[in-house]
PDB file of C-alpha atoms in Angstrom:
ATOM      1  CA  UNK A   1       8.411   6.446  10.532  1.00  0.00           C
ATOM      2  CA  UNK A   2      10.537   9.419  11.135  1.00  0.00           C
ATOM      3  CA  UNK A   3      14.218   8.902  10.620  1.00  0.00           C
ATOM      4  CA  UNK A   4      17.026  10.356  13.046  1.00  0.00           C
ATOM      5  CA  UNK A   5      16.745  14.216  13.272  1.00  0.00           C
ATOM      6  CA  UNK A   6      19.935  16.083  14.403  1.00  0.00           C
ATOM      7  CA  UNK A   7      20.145  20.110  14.901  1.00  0.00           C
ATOM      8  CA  UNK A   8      21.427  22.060  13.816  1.00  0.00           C
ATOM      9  CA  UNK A   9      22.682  20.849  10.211  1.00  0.00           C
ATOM     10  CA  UNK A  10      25.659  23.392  10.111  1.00  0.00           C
ATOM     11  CA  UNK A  11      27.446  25.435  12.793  1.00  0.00           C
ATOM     12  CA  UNK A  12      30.693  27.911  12.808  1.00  0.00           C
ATOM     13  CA  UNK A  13      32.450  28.577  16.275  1.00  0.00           C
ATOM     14  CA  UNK A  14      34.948  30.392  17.024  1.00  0.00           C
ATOM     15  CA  UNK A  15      38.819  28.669  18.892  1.00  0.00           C
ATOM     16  CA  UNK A  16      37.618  28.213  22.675  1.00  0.00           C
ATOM     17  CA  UNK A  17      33.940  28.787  22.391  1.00  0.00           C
ATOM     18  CA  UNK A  18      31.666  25.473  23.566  1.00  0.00           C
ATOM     19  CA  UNK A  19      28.697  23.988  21.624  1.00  0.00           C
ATOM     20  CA  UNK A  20      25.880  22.151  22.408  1.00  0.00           C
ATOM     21  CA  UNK A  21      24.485  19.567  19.026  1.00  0.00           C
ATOM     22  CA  UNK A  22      20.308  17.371  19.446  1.00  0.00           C
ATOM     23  CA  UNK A  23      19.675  14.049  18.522  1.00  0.00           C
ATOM     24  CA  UNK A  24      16.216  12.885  18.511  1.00  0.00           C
ATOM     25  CA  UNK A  25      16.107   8.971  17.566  1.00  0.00           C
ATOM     26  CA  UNK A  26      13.779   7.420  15.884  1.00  0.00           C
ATOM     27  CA  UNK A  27      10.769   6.803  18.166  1.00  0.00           C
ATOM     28  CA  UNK A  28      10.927   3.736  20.446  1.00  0.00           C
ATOM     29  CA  UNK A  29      14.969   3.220  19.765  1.00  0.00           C
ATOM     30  CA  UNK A  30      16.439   3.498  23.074  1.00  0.00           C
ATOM     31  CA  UNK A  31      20.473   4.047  22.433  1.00  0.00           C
ATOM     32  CA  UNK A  32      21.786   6.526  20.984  1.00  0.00           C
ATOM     33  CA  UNK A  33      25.329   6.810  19.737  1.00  0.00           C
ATOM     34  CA  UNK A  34      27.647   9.672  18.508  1.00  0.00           C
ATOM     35  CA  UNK A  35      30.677   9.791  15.708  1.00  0.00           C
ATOM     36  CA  UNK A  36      32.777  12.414  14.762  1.00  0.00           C
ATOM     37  CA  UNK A  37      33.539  12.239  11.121  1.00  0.00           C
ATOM     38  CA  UNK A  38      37.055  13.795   9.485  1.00  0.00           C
ATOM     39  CA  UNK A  39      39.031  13.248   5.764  1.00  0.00           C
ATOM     40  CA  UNK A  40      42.022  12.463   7.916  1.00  0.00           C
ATOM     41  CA  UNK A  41      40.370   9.943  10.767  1.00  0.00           C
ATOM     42  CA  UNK A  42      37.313   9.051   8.985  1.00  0.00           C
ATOM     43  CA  UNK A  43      34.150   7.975  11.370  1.00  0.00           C
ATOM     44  CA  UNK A  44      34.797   6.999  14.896  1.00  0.00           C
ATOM     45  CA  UNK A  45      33.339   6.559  18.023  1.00  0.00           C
ATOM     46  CA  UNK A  46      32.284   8.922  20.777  1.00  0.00           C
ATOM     47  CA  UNK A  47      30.172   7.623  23.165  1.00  0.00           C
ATOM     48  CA  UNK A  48      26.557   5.586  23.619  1.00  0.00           C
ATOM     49  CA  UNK A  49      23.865   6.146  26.015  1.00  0.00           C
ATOM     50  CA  UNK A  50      21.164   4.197  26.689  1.00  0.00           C
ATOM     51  CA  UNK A  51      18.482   4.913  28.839  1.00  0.00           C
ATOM     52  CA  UNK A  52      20.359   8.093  30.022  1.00  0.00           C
ATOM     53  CA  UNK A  53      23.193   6.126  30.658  1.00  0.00           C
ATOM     54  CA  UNK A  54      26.478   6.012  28.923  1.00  0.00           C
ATOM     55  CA  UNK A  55      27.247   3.018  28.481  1.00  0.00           C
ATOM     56  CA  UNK A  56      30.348   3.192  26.424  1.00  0.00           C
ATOM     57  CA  UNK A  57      32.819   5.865  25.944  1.00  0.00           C
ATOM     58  CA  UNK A  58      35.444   6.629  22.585  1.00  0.00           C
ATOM     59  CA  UNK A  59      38.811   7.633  23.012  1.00  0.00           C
ATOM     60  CA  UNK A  60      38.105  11.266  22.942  1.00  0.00           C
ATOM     61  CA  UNK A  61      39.752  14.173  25.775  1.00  0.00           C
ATOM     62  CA  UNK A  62      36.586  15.202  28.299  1.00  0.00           C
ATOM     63  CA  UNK A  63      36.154  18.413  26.201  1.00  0.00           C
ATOM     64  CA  UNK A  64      33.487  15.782  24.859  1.00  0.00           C
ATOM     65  CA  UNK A  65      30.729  14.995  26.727  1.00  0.00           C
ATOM     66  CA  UNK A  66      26.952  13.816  26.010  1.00  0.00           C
ATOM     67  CA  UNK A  67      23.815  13.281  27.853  1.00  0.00           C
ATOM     68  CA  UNK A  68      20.374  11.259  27.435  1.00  0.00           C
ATOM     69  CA  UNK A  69      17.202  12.611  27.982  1.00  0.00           C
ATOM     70  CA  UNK A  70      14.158  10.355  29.260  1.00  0.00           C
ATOM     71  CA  UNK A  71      12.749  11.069  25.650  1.00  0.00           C
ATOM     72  CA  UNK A  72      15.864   9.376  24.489  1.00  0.00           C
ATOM     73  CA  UNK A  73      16.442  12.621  23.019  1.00  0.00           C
ATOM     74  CA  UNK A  74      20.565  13.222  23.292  1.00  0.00           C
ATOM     75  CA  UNK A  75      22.725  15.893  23.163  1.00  0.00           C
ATOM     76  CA  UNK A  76      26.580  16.421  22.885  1.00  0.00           C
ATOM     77  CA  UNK A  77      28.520  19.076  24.058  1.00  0.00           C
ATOM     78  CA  UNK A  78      32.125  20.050  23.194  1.00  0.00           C
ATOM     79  CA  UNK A  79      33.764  22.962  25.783  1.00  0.00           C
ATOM     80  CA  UNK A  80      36.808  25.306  24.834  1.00  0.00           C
ATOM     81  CA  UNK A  81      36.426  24.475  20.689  1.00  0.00           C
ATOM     82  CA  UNK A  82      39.493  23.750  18.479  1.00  0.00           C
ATOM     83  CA  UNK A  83      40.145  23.953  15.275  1.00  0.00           C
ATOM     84  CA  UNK A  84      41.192  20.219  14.724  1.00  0.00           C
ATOM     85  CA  UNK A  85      37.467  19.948  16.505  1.00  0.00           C
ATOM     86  CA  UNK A  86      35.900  20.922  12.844  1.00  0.00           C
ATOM     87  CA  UNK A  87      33.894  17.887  11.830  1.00  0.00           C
ATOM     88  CA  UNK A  88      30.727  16.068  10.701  1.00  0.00           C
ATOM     89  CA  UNK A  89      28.980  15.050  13.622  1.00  0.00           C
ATOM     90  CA  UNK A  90      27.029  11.815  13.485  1.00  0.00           C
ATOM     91  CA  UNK A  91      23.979  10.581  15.441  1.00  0.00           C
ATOM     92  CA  UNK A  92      22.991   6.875  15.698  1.00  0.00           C
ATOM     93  CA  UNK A  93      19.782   5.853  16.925  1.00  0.00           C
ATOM     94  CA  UNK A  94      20.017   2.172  17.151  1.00  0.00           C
ATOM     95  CA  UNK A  95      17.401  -0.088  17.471  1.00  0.00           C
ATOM     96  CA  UNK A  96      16.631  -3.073  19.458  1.00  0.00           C
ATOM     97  CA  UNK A  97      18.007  -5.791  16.936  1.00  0.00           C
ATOM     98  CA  UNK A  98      21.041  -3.441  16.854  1.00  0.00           C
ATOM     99  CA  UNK A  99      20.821  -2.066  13.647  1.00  0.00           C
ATOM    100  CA  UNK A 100      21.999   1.574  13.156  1.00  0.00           C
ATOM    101  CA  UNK A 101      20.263   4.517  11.716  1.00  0.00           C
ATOM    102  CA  UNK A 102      22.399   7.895  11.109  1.00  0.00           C
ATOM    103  CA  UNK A 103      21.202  11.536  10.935  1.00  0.00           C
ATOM    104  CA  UNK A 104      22.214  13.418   8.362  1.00  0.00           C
ATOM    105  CA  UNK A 105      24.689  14.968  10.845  1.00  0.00           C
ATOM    106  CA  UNK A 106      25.884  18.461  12.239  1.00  0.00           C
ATOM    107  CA  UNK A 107      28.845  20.472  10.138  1.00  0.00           C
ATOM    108  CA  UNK A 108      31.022  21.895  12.839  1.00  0.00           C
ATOM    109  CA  UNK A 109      33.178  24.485  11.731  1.00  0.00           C
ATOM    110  CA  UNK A 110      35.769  26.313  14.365  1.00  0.00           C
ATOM    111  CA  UNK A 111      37.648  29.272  13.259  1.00  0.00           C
TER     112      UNK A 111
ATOM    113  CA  UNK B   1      48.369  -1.137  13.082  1.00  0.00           C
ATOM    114  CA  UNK B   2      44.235   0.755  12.495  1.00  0.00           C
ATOM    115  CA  UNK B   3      41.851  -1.980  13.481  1.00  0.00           C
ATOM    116  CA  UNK B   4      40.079  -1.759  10.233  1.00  0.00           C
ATOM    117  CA  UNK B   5      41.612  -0.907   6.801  1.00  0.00           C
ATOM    118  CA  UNK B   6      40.024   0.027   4.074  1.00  0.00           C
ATOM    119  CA  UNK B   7      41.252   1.389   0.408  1.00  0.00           C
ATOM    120  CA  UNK B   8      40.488   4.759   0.302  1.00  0.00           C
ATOM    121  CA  UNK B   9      40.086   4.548  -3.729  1.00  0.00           C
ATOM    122  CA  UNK B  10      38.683   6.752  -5.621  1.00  0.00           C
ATOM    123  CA  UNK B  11      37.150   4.070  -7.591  1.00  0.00           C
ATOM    124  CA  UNK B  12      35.374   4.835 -10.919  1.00  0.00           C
ATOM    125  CA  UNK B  13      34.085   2.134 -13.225  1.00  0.00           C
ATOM    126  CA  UNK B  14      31.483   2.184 -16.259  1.00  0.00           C
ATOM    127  CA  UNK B  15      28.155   1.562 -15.880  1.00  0.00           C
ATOM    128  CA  UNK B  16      27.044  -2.274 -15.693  1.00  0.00           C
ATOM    129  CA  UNK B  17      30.282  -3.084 -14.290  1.00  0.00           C
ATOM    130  CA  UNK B  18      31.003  -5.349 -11.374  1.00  0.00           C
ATOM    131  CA  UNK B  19      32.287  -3.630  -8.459  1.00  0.00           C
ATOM    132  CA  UNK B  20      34.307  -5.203  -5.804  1.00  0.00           C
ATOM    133  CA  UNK B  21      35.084  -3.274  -2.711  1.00  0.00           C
ATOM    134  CA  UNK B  22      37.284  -4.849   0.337  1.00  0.00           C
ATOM    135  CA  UNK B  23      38.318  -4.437   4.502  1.00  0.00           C
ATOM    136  CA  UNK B  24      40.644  -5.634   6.094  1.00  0.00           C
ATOM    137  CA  UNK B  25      40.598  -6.315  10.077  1.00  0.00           C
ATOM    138  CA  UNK B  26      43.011  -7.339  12.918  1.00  0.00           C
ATOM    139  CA  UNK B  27      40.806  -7.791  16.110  1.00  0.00           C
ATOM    140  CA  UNK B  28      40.057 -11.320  15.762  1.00  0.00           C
ATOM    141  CA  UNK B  29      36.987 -10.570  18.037  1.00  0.00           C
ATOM    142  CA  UNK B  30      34.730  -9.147  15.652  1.00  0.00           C
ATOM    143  CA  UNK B  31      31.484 -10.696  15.059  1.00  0.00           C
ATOM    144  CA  UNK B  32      29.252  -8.544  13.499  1.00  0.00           C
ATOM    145  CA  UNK B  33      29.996  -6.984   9.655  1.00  0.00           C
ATOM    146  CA  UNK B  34      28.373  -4.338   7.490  1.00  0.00           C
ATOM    147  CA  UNK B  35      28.747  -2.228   4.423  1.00  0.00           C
ATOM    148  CA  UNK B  36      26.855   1.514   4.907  1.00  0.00           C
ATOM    149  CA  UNK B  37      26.821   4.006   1.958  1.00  0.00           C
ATOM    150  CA  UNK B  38      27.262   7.701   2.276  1.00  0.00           C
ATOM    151  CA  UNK B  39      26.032  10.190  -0.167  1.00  0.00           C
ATOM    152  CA  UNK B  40      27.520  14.057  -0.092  1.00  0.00           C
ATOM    153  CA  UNK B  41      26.227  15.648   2.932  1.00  0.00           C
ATOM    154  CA  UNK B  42      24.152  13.055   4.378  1.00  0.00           C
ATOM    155  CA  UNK B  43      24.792  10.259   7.055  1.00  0.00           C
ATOM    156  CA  UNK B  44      25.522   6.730   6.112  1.00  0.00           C
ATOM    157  CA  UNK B  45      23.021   3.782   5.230  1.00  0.00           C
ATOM    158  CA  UNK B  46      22.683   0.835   6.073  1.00  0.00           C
ATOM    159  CA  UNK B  47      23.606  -1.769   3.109  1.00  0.00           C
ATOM    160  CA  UNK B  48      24.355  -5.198   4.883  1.00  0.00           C
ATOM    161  CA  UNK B  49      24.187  -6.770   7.740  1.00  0.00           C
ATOM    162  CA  UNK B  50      26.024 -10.002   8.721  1.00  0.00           C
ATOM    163  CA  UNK B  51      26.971 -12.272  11.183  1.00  0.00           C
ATOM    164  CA  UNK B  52      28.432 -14.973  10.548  1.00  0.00           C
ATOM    165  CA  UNK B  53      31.040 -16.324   7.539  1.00  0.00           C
ATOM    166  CA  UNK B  54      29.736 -16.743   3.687  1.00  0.00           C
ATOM    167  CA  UNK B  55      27.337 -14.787   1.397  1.00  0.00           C
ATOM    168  CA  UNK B  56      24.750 -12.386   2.172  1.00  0.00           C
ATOM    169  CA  UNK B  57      22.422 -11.090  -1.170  1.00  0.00           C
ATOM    170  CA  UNK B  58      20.377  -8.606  -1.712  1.00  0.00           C
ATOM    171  CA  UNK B  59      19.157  -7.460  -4.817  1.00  0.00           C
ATOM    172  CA  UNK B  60      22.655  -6.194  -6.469  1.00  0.00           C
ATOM    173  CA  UNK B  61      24.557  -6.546  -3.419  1.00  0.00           C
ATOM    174  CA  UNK B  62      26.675  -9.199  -2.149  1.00  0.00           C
ATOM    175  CA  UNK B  63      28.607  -9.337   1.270  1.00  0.00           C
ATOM    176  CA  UNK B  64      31.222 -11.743   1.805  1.00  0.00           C
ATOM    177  CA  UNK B  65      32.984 -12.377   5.307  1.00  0.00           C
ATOM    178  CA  UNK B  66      35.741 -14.508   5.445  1.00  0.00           C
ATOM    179  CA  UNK B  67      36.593 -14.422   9.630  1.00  0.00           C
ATOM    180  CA  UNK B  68      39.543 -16.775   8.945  1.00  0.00           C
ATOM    181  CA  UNK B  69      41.341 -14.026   6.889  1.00  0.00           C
ATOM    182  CA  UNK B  70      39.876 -11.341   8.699  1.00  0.00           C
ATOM    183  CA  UNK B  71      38.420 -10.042   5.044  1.00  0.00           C
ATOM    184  CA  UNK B  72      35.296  -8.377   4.225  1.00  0.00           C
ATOM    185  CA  UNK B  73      33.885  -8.107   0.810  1.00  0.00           C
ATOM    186  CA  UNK B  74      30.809  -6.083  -1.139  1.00  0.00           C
ATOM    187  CA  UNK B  75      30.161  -6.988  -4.846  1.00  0.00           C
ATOM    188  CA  UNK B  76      27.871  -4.540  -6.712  1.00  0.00           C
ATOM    189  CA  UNK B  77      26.463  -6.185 -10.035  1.00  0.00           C
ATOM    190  CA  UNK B  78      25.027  -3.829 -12.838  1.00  0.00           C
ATOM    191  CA  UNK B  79      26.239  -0.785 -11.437  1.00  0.00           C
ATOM    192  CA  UNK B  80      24.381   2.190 -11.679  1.00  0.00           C
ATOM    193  CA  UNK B  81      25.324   5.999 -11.682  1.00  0.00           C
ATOM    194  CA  UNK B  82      23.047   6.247  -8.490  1.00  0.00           C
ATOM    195  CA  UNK B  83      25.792   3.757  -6.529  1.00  0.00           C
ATOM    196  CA  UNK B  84      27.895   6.892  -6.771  1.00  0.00           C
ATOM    197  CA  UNK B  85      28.882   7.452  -3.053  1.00  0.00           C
ATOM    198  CA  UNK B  86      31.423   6.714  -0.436  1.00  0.00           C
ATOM    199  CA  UNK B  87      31.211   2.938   0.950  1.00  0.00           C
ATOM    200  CA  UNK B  88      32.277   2.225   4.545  1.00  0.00           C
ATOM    201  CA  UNK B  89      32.864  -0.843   6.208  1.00  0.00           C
ATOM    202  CA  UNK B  90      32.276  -1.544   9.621  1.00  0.00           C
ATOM    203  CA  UNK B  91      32.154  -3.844  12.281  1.00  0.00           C
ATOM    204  CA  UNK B  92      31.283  -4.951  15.578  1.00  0.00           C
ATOM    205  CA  UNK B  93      32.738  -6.917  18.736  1.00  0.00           C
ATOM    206  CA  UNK B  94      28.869  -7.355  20.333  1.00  0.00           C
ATOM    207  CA  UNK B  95      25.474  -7.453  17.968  1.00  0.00           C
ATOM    208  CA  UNK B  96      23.180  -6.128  20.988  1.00  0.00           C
ATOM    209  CA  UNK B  97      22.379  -2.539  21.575  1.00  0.00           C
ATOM    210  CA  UNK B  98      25.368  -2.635  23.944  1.00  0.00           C
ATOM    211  CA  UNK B  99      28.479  -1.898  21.548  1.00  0.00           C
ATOM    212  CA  UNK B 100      30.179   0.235  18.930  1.00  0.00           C
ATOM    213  CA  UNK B 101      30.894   0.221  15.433  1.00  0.00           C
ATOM    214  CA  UNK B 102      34.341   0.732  13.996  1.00  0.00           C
ATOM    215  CA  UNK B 103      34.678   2.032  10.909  1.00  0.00           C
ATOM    216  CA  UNK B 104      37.026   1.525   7.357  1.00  0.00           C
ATOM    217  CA  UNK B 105      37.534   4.922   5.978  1.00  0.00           C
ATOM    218  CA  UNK B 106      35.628   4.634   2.722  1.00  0.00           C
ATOM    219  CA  UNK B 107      35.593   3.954  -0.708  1.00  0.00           C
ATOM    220  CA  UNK B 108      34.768   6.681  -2.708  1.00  0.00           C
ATOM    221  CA  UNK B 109      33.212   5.089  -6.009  1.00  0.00           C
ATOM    222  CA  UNK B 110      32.133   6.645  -8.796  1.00  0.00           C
ATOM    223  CA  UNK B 111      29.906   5.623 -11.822  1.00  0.00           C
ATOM    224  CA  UNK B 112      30.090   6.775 -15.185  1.00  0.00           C
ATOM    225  CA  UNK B 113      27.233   7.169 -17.209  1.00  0.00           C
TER     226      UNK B 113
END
């Protein structure tokens, strides 16, 4: 069974650019959530979509915003990049019984 | 006050020693409790799962809950330099595909050889 594949695995942007990170969940796993990952904040929440609905939403500014595809597929995008933006970002493809399976994650890095 | 805490460490023990790793939690309204390990550059896995209060085992791993204290435990027995990694707490107000996990910040542990 294929585990959770995110794209790309490392990215460098520069202050004010936007960026666009894939999540493809493991096959038949209908939510998919997102974390942001920092030394200083550790892992915490974004948002959640299920069936191309978000269903819960993080404490983030709307510079962060996701989407669900019918394939469950998911992206995120973050607009006008800053540097405290420079993080591991963390799929979660969750499954029915509501345990969670993480990508390996994308390395943002804004300069 | 963060809604989880968790000692940051670093950790390092010998091999074959017992390790005990803890979280704290305030919000009195979480039900669902598990332990994920992180290796360097990947995403976390999933360790243990539990629900309710008591012991959980599997294999070398032990999860305690104690709701009435609001404190979460993982025992490792015969640790190995493979258990090297970062452990994270975490912990959940609904167990359906309808919630969010909060996170401890991790334990880094270390095993020596």
């Amino acid at each position: 069974k294929a585990g959770v594949t995110q794209t790309p695995r490392y990215l460098i942007k520069t202050r004010g650019q936007q960026v666009t990170l894939s999540c493809s969940p493991i096959s038949g796993h209908r939510s998919v959530s997102w974390y942001q990952q920092t030394p200083g904040q550790g892992l915490q929440f974004l948002f959640e979509y299920f069936s191309e609905t978000q269903r819960n939403k993080g404490n983030f500014p709307g510079r962060f915003s996701g989407r669900q595809f019918s394939n469950s597929r998911s992206e995120m995008n973050v607009s006008t990049l800053e540097l405290g933006d420079s993080a591991l970002y963390l799929c979660a493809s969750t499954s029915d019984l509501g345990r969670d399976t993480f990508g390996s994650g994308t390395r943002l890095t804004v300069v | 006050q963060k809604e989880v805490e968790q000692d940051p460490g670093p950790l390092s023990v010998p091999e074959g020693a017992i390790v005990s790793l803890n979280c704290t939690y305030s919000n009195s309204a979480f039900q669902y409790f598990m332990w994920y390990r992180q290796y360097s550059r990947k995403g976390p896995e999933l360790l243990m799962y539990t629900y309710s209060s008591g012991n959980k085992e599997d294999g070398r791993f032990t999860a305690q809950v104690d709701k009435s204290s609001k404190y979460i435990s993982l025992f490792i027995r015969d640790s190995q330099p493979s258990d090297s990694a970062t452990y994270l707490c975490a912990m959940s107000v609904s167990g359906g595909s309808n919630y969010k996990l909060t996170f401890g910040k991790g334990t880094l542990l270390t095993v020596n050889p």
